[in-house]
mmCIF file of C-alpha atoms in Angstrom:
data_model
loop_
_atom_site.group_PDB
_atom_site.id
_atom_site.type_symbol
_atom_site.label_atom_id
_atom_site.label_comp_id
_atom_site.label_asym_id
_atom_site.label_seq_id
_atom_site.Cartn_x
_atom_site.Cartn_y
_atom_site.Cartn_z
ATOM 1 C CA UNK H 16 54.090 -93.604 7.029
ATOM 2 C CA UNK H 17 54.660 -90.012 8.224
ATOM 3 C CA UNK H 18 57.666 -88.197 9.651
ATOM 4 C CA UNK H 19 57.808 -89.050 13.371
ATOM 5 C CA UNK H 20 56.895 -86.533 15.990
ATOM 6 C CA UNK H 21 59.988 -85.585 17.962
ATOM 7 C CA UNK H 22 60.153 -84.027 21.537
ATOM 8 C CA UNK H 23 63.194 -82.945 23.488
ATOM 9 C CA UNK H 24 63.739 -81.452 27.088
ATOM 10 C CA UNK H 25 66.164 -81.695 30.020
ATOM 11 C CA UNK H 26 64.788 -82.755 33.344
ATOM 12 C CA UNK H 27 65.388 -85.076 36.306
ATOM 13 C CA UNK H 28 63.813 -88.515 36.557
ATOM 14 C CA UNK H 29 61.069 -87.308 38.901
ATOM 15 C CA UNK H 30 59.939 -84.604 36.367
ATOM 16 C CA UNK H 31 59.729 -87.117 33.405
ATOM 17 C CA UNK H 32 55.984 -87.696 33.866
ATOM 18 C CA UNK H 33 55.179 -84.048 34.139
ATOM 19 C CA UNK H 34 57.349 -83.088 31.110
ATOM 20 C CA UNK H 35 56.383 -85.888 28.801
ATOM 21 C CA UNK H 36 52.632 -85.098 29.302
ATOM 22 C CA UNK H 37 53.184 -81.453 28.650
ATOM 23 C CA UNK H 38 55.438 -82.033 25.637
ATOM 24 C CA UNK H 39 53.230 -84.577 23.907
ATOM 25 C CA UNK H 40 49.994 -82.648 24.418
ATOM 26 C CA UNK H 41 48.206 -82.845 21.025
ATOM 27 C CA UNK H 42 50.336 -85.601 19.647
ATOM 28 C CA UNK H 43 48.922 -86.988 16.448
ATOM 29 C CA UNK H 44 49.098 -90.637 17.651
ATOM 30 C CA UNK H 45 49.358 -90.939 21.411
ATOM 31 C CA UNK H 46 47.385 -89.652 24.443
ATOM 32 C CA UNK H 47 49.602 -89.137 27.441
ATOM 33 C CA UNK H 48 48.443 -88.823 31.159
ATOM 34 C CA UNK H 49 50.408 -88.520 34.263
ATOM 35 C CA UNK H 50 49.123 -90.004 37.468
ATOM 36 C CA UNK H 51 49.812 -89.738 41.143
ATOM 37 C CA UNK H 52 51.352 -92.727 42.920
ATOM 38 C CA UNK H 53 48.087 -93.730 44.589
ATOM 39 C CA UNK H 54 46.201 -93.588 41.231
ATOM 40 C CA UNK H 55 48.205 -96.385 39.704
ATOM 41 C CA UNK H 56 48.088 -99.931 41.020
ATOM 42 C CA UNK H 57 51.690 -100.869 41.751
ATOM 43 C CA UNK H 58 52.565 -97.255 40.949
ATOM 44 C CA UNK H 59 55.967 -95.639 41.414
ATOM 45 C CA UNK H 60 56.760 -92.892 43.848
ATOM 46 C CA UNK H 61 58.898 -90.966 41.348
ATOM 47 C CA UNK H 62 56.183 -90.408 38.752
ATOM 48 C CA UNK H 63 53.720 -92.298 36.660
ATOM 49 C CA UNK H 64 52.518 -91.871 33.068
ATOM 50 C CA UNK H 65 50.270 -93.874 30.720
ATOM 51 C CA UNK H 66 50.700 -93.780 26.901
ATOM 52 C CA UNK H 67 47.515 -94.660 24.943
ATOM 53 C CA UNK H 68 47.450 -95.028 21.199
ATOM 54 C CA UNK H 69 44.685 -92.862 19.721
ATOM 55 C CA UNK H 70 44.001 -95.225 16.764
ATOM 56 C CA UNK H 71 43.852 -98.355 18.861
ATOM 57 C CA UNK H 72 42.984 -97.814 22.564
ATOM 58 C CA UNK H 73 44.065 -101.417 23.319
ATOM 59 C CA UNK H 74 47.610 -100.375 22.640
ATOM 60 C CA UNK H 75 48.817 -98.710 25.916
ATOM 61 C CA UNK H 76 51.900 -98.565 28.117
ATOM 62 C CA UNK H 77 52.272 -97.667 31.811
ATOM 63 C CA UNK H 78 55.514 -96.238 33.071
ATOM 64 C CA UNK H 79 55.802 -96.328 36.808
ATOM 65 C CA UNK H 80 59.089 -94.973 38.144
ATOM 66 C CA UNK H 81 60.027 -96.337 41.550
ATOM 67 C CA UNK H 82 62.935 -95.362 43.709
ATOM 68 C CA UNK H 83 64.050 -97.271 46.851
ATOM 69 C CA UNK H 84 67.166 -99.130 46.428
ATOM 70 C CA UNK H 85 68.036 -97.413 43.054
ATOM 71 C CA UNK H 86 65.697 -96.054 40.495
ATOM 72 C CA UNK H 87 63.740 -98.398 38.195
ATOM 73 C CA UNK H 88 60.736 -98.545 35.817
ATOM 74 C CA UNK H 89 57.852 -100.833 36.738
ATOM 75 C CA UNK H 90 55.918 -101.558 33.510
ATOM 76 C CA UNK H 91 52.304 -101.965 32.250
ATOM 77 C CA UNK H 92 51.370 -103.348 28.888
ATOM 78 C CA UNK H 93 47.565 -103.458 28.956
ATOM 79 C CA UNK H 94 44.930 -100.828 28.771
ATOM 80 C CA UNK H 95 43.510 -101.413 32.178
ATOM 81 C CA UNK H 96 40.326 -99.509 33.283
ATOM 82 C CA UNK H 97 42.405 -98.180 36.334
ATOM 83 C CA UNK H 98 46.153 -97.557 35.580
ATOM 84 C CA UNK H 99 48.241 -100.526 36.596
ATOM 85 C CA UNK H 100 51.810 -101.620 36.335
ATOM 86 C CA UNK H 101 50.428 -105.005 35.293
ATOM 87 C CA UNK H 102 53.681 -106.424 33.900
ATOM 88 C CA UNK H 103 55.383 -105.852 37.335
ATOM 89 C CA UNK H 104 52.401 -107.231 39.331
ATOM 90 C CA UNK H 105 50.859 -109.953 37.140
ATOM 91 C CA UNK H 106 53.678 -111.507 35.031
ATOM 92 C CA UNK H 107 55.152 -114.722 36.285
ATOM 93 C CA UNK H 108 58.486 -113.097 37.159
ATOM 94 C CA UNK H 109 57.227 -109.734 38.291
ATOM 95 C CA UNK H 110 60.271 -107.800 39.529
ATOM 96 C CA UNK H 111 62.401 -109.504 36.813
ATOM 97 C CA UNK H 112 60.770 -107.190 34.404
ATOM 98 C CA UNK H 113 61.971 -103.839 36.049
ATOM 99 C CA UNK H 114 64.233 -101.549 34.139
ATOM 100 C CA UNK H 115 66.988 -99.634 35.946
ATOM 101 C CA UNK H 116 68.032 -96.031 35.538
ATOM 102 C CA UNK H 117 70.973 -96.381 37.972
ATOM 103 C CA UNK H 118 73.509 -99.011 38.974
ATOM 104 C CA UNK H 119 74.146 -100.085 42.590
ATOM 105 C CA UNK H 120 71.688 -98.852 45.135
ATOM 106 C CA UNK H 121 72.095 -95.298 43.957
ATOM 107 C CA UNK H 122 68.938 -93.114 44.437
ATOM 108 C CA UNK H 123 70.303 -89.840 42.789
ATOM 109 C CA UNK H 124 67.539 -88.030 40.895
ATOM 110 C CA UNK H 125 69.644 -88.025 37.711
ATOM 111 C CA UNK H 126 69.083 -85.291 35.167
ATOM 112 C CA UNK H 127 68.748 -86.498 31.546
ATOM 113 C CA UNK H 128 68.302 -84.966 28.156
ATOM 114 C CA UNK H 129 65.203 -86.683 26.975
ATOM 115 C CA UNK H 130 64.346 -87.183 23.257
ATOM 116 C CA UNK H 131 61.015 -89.019 22.629
ATOM 117 C CA UNK H 132 59.823 -90.076 19.202
ATOM 118 C CA UNK H 133 56.244 -91.111 18.408
ATOM 119 C CA UNK H 134 54.921 -92.923 15.267
ATOM 120 C CA UNK H 135 51.513 -94.497 14.698
ATOM 121 C CA UNK H 136 52.808 -97.691 16.018
ATOM 122 C CA UNK H 137 55.159 -96.970 18.872
ATOM 123 C CA UNK H 138 57.347 -94.693 21.080
ATOM 124 C CA UNK H 139 61.113 -94.626 21.296
ATOM 125 C CA UNK H 140 62.760 -92.942 24.309
ATOM 126 C CA UNK H 141 66.384 -91.816 24.341
ATOM 127 C CA UNK H 142 67.920 -90.480 27.563
ATOM 128 C CA UNK H 143 71.409 -88.915 27.855
ATOM 129 C CA UNK H 144 72.523 -88.489 31.558
ATOM 130 C CA UNK H 145 73.698 -84.958 32.327
ATOM 131 C CA UNK H 146 75.118 -85.724 35.806
ATOM 132 C CA UNK H 147 75.689 -88.715 38.152
ATOM 133 C CA UNK H 148 78.046 -90.255 35.669
ATOM 134 C CA UNK H 149 79.288 -92.711 38.349
ATOM 135 C CA UNK H 150 75.928 -94.489 38.434
ATOM 136 C CA UNK H 151 73.519 -93.521 35.586
ATOM 137 C CA UNK H 152 72.764 -95.704 32.617
ATOM 138 C CA UNK H 153 72.091 -94.271 29.146
ATOM 139 C CA UNK H 154 68.368 -94.835 28.516
ATOM 140 C CA UNK H 155 67.057 -96.569 25.391
ATOM 141 C CA UNK H 156 63.453 -97.699 25.250
ATOM 142 C CA UNK H 157 61.064 -98.994 22.484
ATOM 143 C CA UNK H 158 57.452 -99.662 23.344
ATOM 144 C CA UNK H 159 54.999 -100.299 20.552
ATOM 145 C CA UNK H 160 53.799 -102.757 17.892
ATOM 146 C CA UNK H 161 55.937 -105.367 16.272
ATOM 147 C CA UNK H 162 55.681 -106.410 12.670
ATOM 148 C CA UNK H 163 55.298 -110.190 12.177
ATOM 149 C CA UNK H 164 57.201 -111.918 9.399
ATOM 150 C CA UNK H 165 54.383 -114.227 8.661
ATOM 151 C CA UNK H 166 50.591 -113.802 8.916
ATOM 152 C CA UNK H 167 49.422 -114.525 12.425
ATOM 153 C CA UNK H 168 46.428 -116.130 14.019
ATOM 154 C CA UNK H 169 43.774 -113.326 14.422
ATOM 155 C CA UNK H 170 43.365 -114.357 18.098
ATOM 156 C CA UNK H 171 46.777 -113.159 19.003
ATOM 157 C CA UNK H 172 47.832 -110.921 16.169
ATOM 158 C CA UNK H 173 46.835 -107.746 17.874
ATOM 159 C CA UNK H 174 48.915 -108.635 20.955
ATOM 160 C CA UNK H 175 52.186 -108.624 19.088
ATOM 161 C CA UNK H 176 53.170 -105.633 21.221
ATOM 162 C CA UNK H 177 56.310 -105.224 23.241
ATOM 163 C CA UNK H 178 58.562 -103.270 25.612
ATOM 164 C CA UNK H 179 62.239 -103.446 24.883
ATOM 165 C CA UNK H 180 64.841 -101.469 26.923
ATOM 166 C CA UNK H 181 68.556 -101.014 27.413
ATOM 167 C CA UNK H 182 68.620 -103.644 30.196
ATOM 168 C CA UNK H 183 67.565 -107.235 29.405
ATOM 169 C CA UNK H 184 64.520 -108.462 31.258
ATOM 170 C CA UNK H 185 64.385 -111.662 33.396
ATOM 171 C CA UNK H 186 67.790 -111.500 34.959
ATOM 172 C CA UNK H 187 67.680 -113.903 37.924
ATOM 173 C CA UNK H 188 71.231 -114.931 38.372
ATOM 174 C CA UNK H 189 74.176 -113.062 40.076
ATOM 175 C CA UNK H 190 76.681 -114.294 37.525
ATOM 176 C CA UNK H 191 77.180 -111.197 35.382
ATOM 177 C CA UNK H 192 80.124 -113.005 33.684
ATOM 178 C CA UNK H 193 77.882 -115.531 32.130
ATOM 179 C CA UNK H 194 77.243 -114.795 28.404
ATOM 180 C CA UNK H 195 73.938 -115.299 26.532
ATOM 181 C CA UNK H 196 70.990 -114.535 28.805
ATOM 182 C CA UNK H 197 72.916 -111.860 30.606
ATOM 183 C CA UNK H 198 74.395 -110.046 27.575
ATOM 184 C CA UNK H 199 71.514 -110.041 25.092
ATOM 185 C CA UNK H 200 68.626 -107.705 24.600
ATOM 186 C CA UNK H 201 65.383 -109.083 25.944
ATOM 187 C CA UNK H 202 62.051 -107.592 26.394
ATOM 188 C CA UNK H 203 58.373 -108.422 27.186
ATOM 189 C CA UNK H 204 55.678 -109.167 24.561
ATOM 190 C CA UNK H 205 52.061 -109.003 25.413
ATOM 191 C CA UNK H 206 51.300 -112.492 24.059
ATOM 192 C CA UNK H 207 53.360 -115.171 22.369
ATOM 193 C CA UNK H 208 52.241 -117.065 19.338
ATOM 194 C CA UNK H 209 50.682 -119.784 21.610
ATOM 195 C CA UNK H 210 48.851 -117.062 23.691
ATOM 196 C CA UNK H 211 51.178 -117.003 26.651
ATOM 197 C CA UNK H 212 50.923 -113.510 28.289
ATOM 198 C CA UNK H 213 54.026 -111.478 29.214
ATOM 199 C CA UNK H 214 56.344 -113.713 27.152
ATOM 200 C CA UNK H 215 60.070 -112.984 26.954
ATOM 201 C CA UNK H 216 61.586 -112.178 23.583
ATOM 202 C CA UNK H 217 65.183 -111.469 22.674
ATOM 203 C CA UNK H 218 65.927 -108.737 20.286
ATOM 204 C CA UNK H 219 69.052 -107.964 18.252
ATOM 205 C CA UNK H 220 70.433 -105.990 15.335
ATOM 206 C CA UNK H 221 73.697 -105.901 13.408
ATOM 207 C CA UNK H 222 74.359 -102.211 13.822
ATOM 208 C CA UNK H 223 78.103 -102.194 13.409
ATOM 209 C CA UNK H 224 78.244 -102.410 9.487
ATOM 210 C CA UNK H 225 79.394 -98.973 8.448
ATOM 211 C CA UNK H 226 77.405 -97.112 5.720
ATOM 212 C CA UNK H 227 77.856 -96.459 2.925
ATOM 213 C CA UNK H 228 79.863 -99.497 1.997
ATOM 214 C CA UNK H 229 81.139 -100.759 -1.259
ATOM 215 C CA UNK H 230 79.023 -99.456 -4.091
ATOM 216 C CA UNK H 231 77.438 -96.877 -1.864
ATOM 217 C CA UNK H 232 75.413 -99.542 -0.173
ATOM 218 C CA UNK H 233 73.561 -98.692 3.054
ATOM 219 C CA UNK H 234 73.117 -101.311 5.723
ATOM 220 C CA UNK H 235 69.752 -100.548 7.380
ATOM 221 C CA UNK H 236 69.194 -103.033 10.190
ATOM 222 C CA UNK H 237 65.860 -103.995 11.681
ATOM 223 C CA UNK H 238 65.439 -104.817 15.344
ATOM 224 C CA UNK H 239 64.736 -108.585 14.962
ATOM 225 C CA UNK H 240 62.541 -110.085 17.698
ATOM 226 C CA UNK H 241 62.884 -113.873 18.411
ATOM 227 C CA UNK H 242 61.864 -116.433 20.955
ATOM 228 C CA UNK H 243 63.860 -119.676 21.522
ATOM 229 C CA UNK H 244 60.738 -121.876 21.146
ATOM 230 C CA UNK H 245 59.403 -119.878 18.146
ATOM 231 C CA UNK H 246 62.494 -118.615 16.345
ATOM 232 C CA UNK H 247 62.300 -115.183 14.735
ATOM 233 C CA UNK H 248 58.795 -113.788 14.943
ATOM 234 C CA UNK H 249 59.048 -110.224 13.665
ATOM 235 C CA UNK H 250 60.690 -106.816 14.233
ATOM 236 C CA UNK H 251 60.096 -103.372 15.685
ATOM 237 C CA UNK H 252 57.462 -101.508 13.720
ATOM 238 C CA UNK H 253 58.923 -98.386 11.819
ATOM 239 C CA UNK H 254 62.259 -98.327 13.778
ATOM 240 C CA UNK H 255 65.556 -99.435 12.272
ATOM 241 C CA UNK H 256 69.264 -98.632 12.924
ATOM 242 C CA UNK H 257 72.459 -98.055 11.037
ATOM 243 C CA UNK H 258 75.993 -96.800 11.458
ATOM 244 C CA UNK H 259 77.301 -93.977 9.330
ATOM 245 C CA UNK H 260 80.957 -93.182 8.642
ATOM 246 C CA UNK H 261 80.751 -89.875 10.430
ATOM 247 C CA UNK H 262 78.281 -87.530 12.018
ATOM 248 C CA UNK H 263 78.293 -85.082 9.184
ATOM 249 C CA UNK H 264 77.255 -87.700 6.557
ATOM 250 C CA UNK H 265 73.555 -87.318 7.177
ATOM 251 C CA UNK H 266 72.826 -84.716 9.950
ATOM 252 C CA UNK H 267 70.491 -85.393 12.772
ATOM 253 C CA UNK H 268 66.954 -84.610 11.736
ATOM 254 C CA UNK H 269 67.615 -85.107 8.057
ATOM 255 C CA UNK H 270 65.991 -87.478 5.600
ATOM 256 C CA UNK H 271 67.785 -90.460 4.329
ATOM 257 C CA UNK H 272 66.417 -91.187 0.825
ATOM 258 C CA UNK H 273 67.393 -94.647 -0.462
ATOM 259 C CA UNK H 274 64.861 -94.656 -3.380
ATOM 260 C CA UNK H 275 62.212 -97.200 -2.407
ATOM 261 C CA UNK H 276 62.624 -96.398 1.242
ATOM 262 C CA UNK H 277 62.986 -93.035 3.104
ATOM 263 C CA UNK H 278 63.992 -92.665 6.784
ATOM 264 C CA UNK H 279 64.054 -89.878 9.403
ATOM 265 C CA UNK H 280 67.583 -89.854 10.926
ATOM 266 C CA UNK H 281 68.279 -89.523 14.626
ATOM 267 C CA UNK H 282 71.868 -89.418 15.931
ATOM 268 C CA UNK H 283 72.219 -91.714 18.957
ATOM 269 C CA UNK H 284 74.559 -90.473 21.663
ATOM 270 C CA UNK H 285 76.542 -93.382 22.972
ATOM 271 C CA UNK H 286 77.534 -92.636 26.499
ATOM 272 C CA UNK H 287 79.924 -94.654 28.597
ATOM 273 C CA UNK H 288 78.575 -97.132 31.123
ATOM 274 C CA UNK H 289 78.845 -96.124 34.780
ATOM 275 C CA UNK H 290 82.482 -96.177 35.847
ATOM 276 C CA UNK H 291 82.006 -97.054 39.512
ATOM 277 C CA UNK H 292 83.265 -100.606 38.852
ATOM 278 C CA UNK H 293 79.868 -102.196 39.723
ATOM 279 C CA UNK H 294 77.824 -100.913 36.660
ATOM 280 C CA UNK H 295 76.570 -104.534 36.072
ATOM 281 C CA UNK H 296 74.951 -104.594 39.569
ATOM 282 C CA UNK H 297 71.518 -102.977 40.004
ATOM 283 C CA UNK H 298 68.371 -103.454 42.122
ATOM 284 C CA UNK H 299 64.776 -104.109 41.335
ATOM 285 C CA UNK H 300 62.091 -102.045 42.808
ATOM 286 C CA UNK H 301 61.712 -104.771 45.460
ATOM 287 C CA UNK H 302 65.306 -104.442 46.466
ATOM 288 C CA UNK H 303 66.843 -107.564 44.987
ATOM 289 C CA UNK H 304 70.224 -107.388 43.283
ATOM 290 C CA UNK H 305 70.493 -108.241 39.581
ATOM 291 C CA UNK H 306 73.721 -108.434 37.444
ATOM 292 C CA UNK H 307 73.515 -107.677 33.812
ATOM 293 C CA UNK H 308 74.977 -105.629 30.897
ATOM 294 C CA UNK H 309 73.056 -102.949 29.080
ATOM 295 C CA UNK H 310 72.410 -104.271 25.499
ATOM 296 C CA UNK H 311 70.104 -102.403 23.010
ATOM 297 C CA UNK H 312 72.076 -102.395 19.810
ATOM 298 C CA UNK H 313 74.063 -105.536 20.145
ATOM 299 C CA UNK H 314 77.020 -103.719 21.546
ATOM 300 C CA UNK H 315 77.264 -100.624 23.739
ATOM 301 C CA UNK H 316 79.538 -98.483 21.664
ATOM 302 C CA UNK H 317 80.305 -97.962 17.970
ATOM 303 C CA UNK H 318 84.015 -98.243 17.334
ATOM 304 C CA UNK H 319 84.185 -95.157 15.103
ATOM 305 C CA UNK H 320 81.366 -93.712 13.066
ATOM 306 C CA UNK H 321 77.912 -92.442 14.158
ATOM 307 C CA UNK H 322 75.078 -94.787 15.242
ATOM 308 C CA UNK H 323 71.683 -93.666 14.231
ATOM 309 C CA UNK H 324 68.036 -94.634 14.768
ATOM 310 C CA UNK H 325 66.070 -94.597 11.462
ATOM 311 C CA UNK H 326 62.272 -94.015 11.401
ATOM 312 C CA UNK H 327 60.765 -95.300 8.265
ATOM 313 C CA UNK H 328 58.477 -92.543 6.624
#
């Protein structure tokens, strides 16, 4: 593996597509193109962008940002001949796959500090809100390949590709107090092991164990991906997480050398959830209310210490 490419800028949501295209021009692994709303089937009115892997053109993701009753992302996970938010349009649950930027029905064009990492296998997006603290969600997105734990049938092996975000997919119940489905990370995989398209997979990691522990041990945690009918299938490619004792231990941008494995270190900024009292309520791009709790790391905040994303190099 190589050191990930890193891009950072500050912009509003509506300028994300413009900026990510400009920032990632010439990326070693990904081609990035922005599109007008009309050029994307199911496209968003706040910007559209398609990421296509240069080594495998079948690996592609469409981000269609829609604002109406709140700001959300409609997703595509196929390399369509014409750009298309195919997950939103063609999956069985359609709007249940949307990802919110804001709680409630808030349409504020929030300004974020964006940090985007690319590897040969995937893209990680980290968004820190700079304003609109009453409604904005901290953004965490992984889109890319997943590494299986066992050799897979060649017919579906290339489709173990997913989109995993801060808000769990497939929330259809208004009972935000219900645990389980509503408080666990969940994303979309292109095909399950039995060939089902747009299958839901939960993901989790134990990112609370502070490193180094006894004997100088580091707890480097993979993001494990599992499905109730399949059990654990694999994990995010190249991307791990850990919690250090403090922010000075391994500075942001440094290399963590553990002997057999080396990692590029990115310090995650854990921002509070919206404080308007209704942060669990958001709306899909079709205007339907959903109640859920953001969950990317297994918990929203680290109780002391510094959470990091580790990119294997």
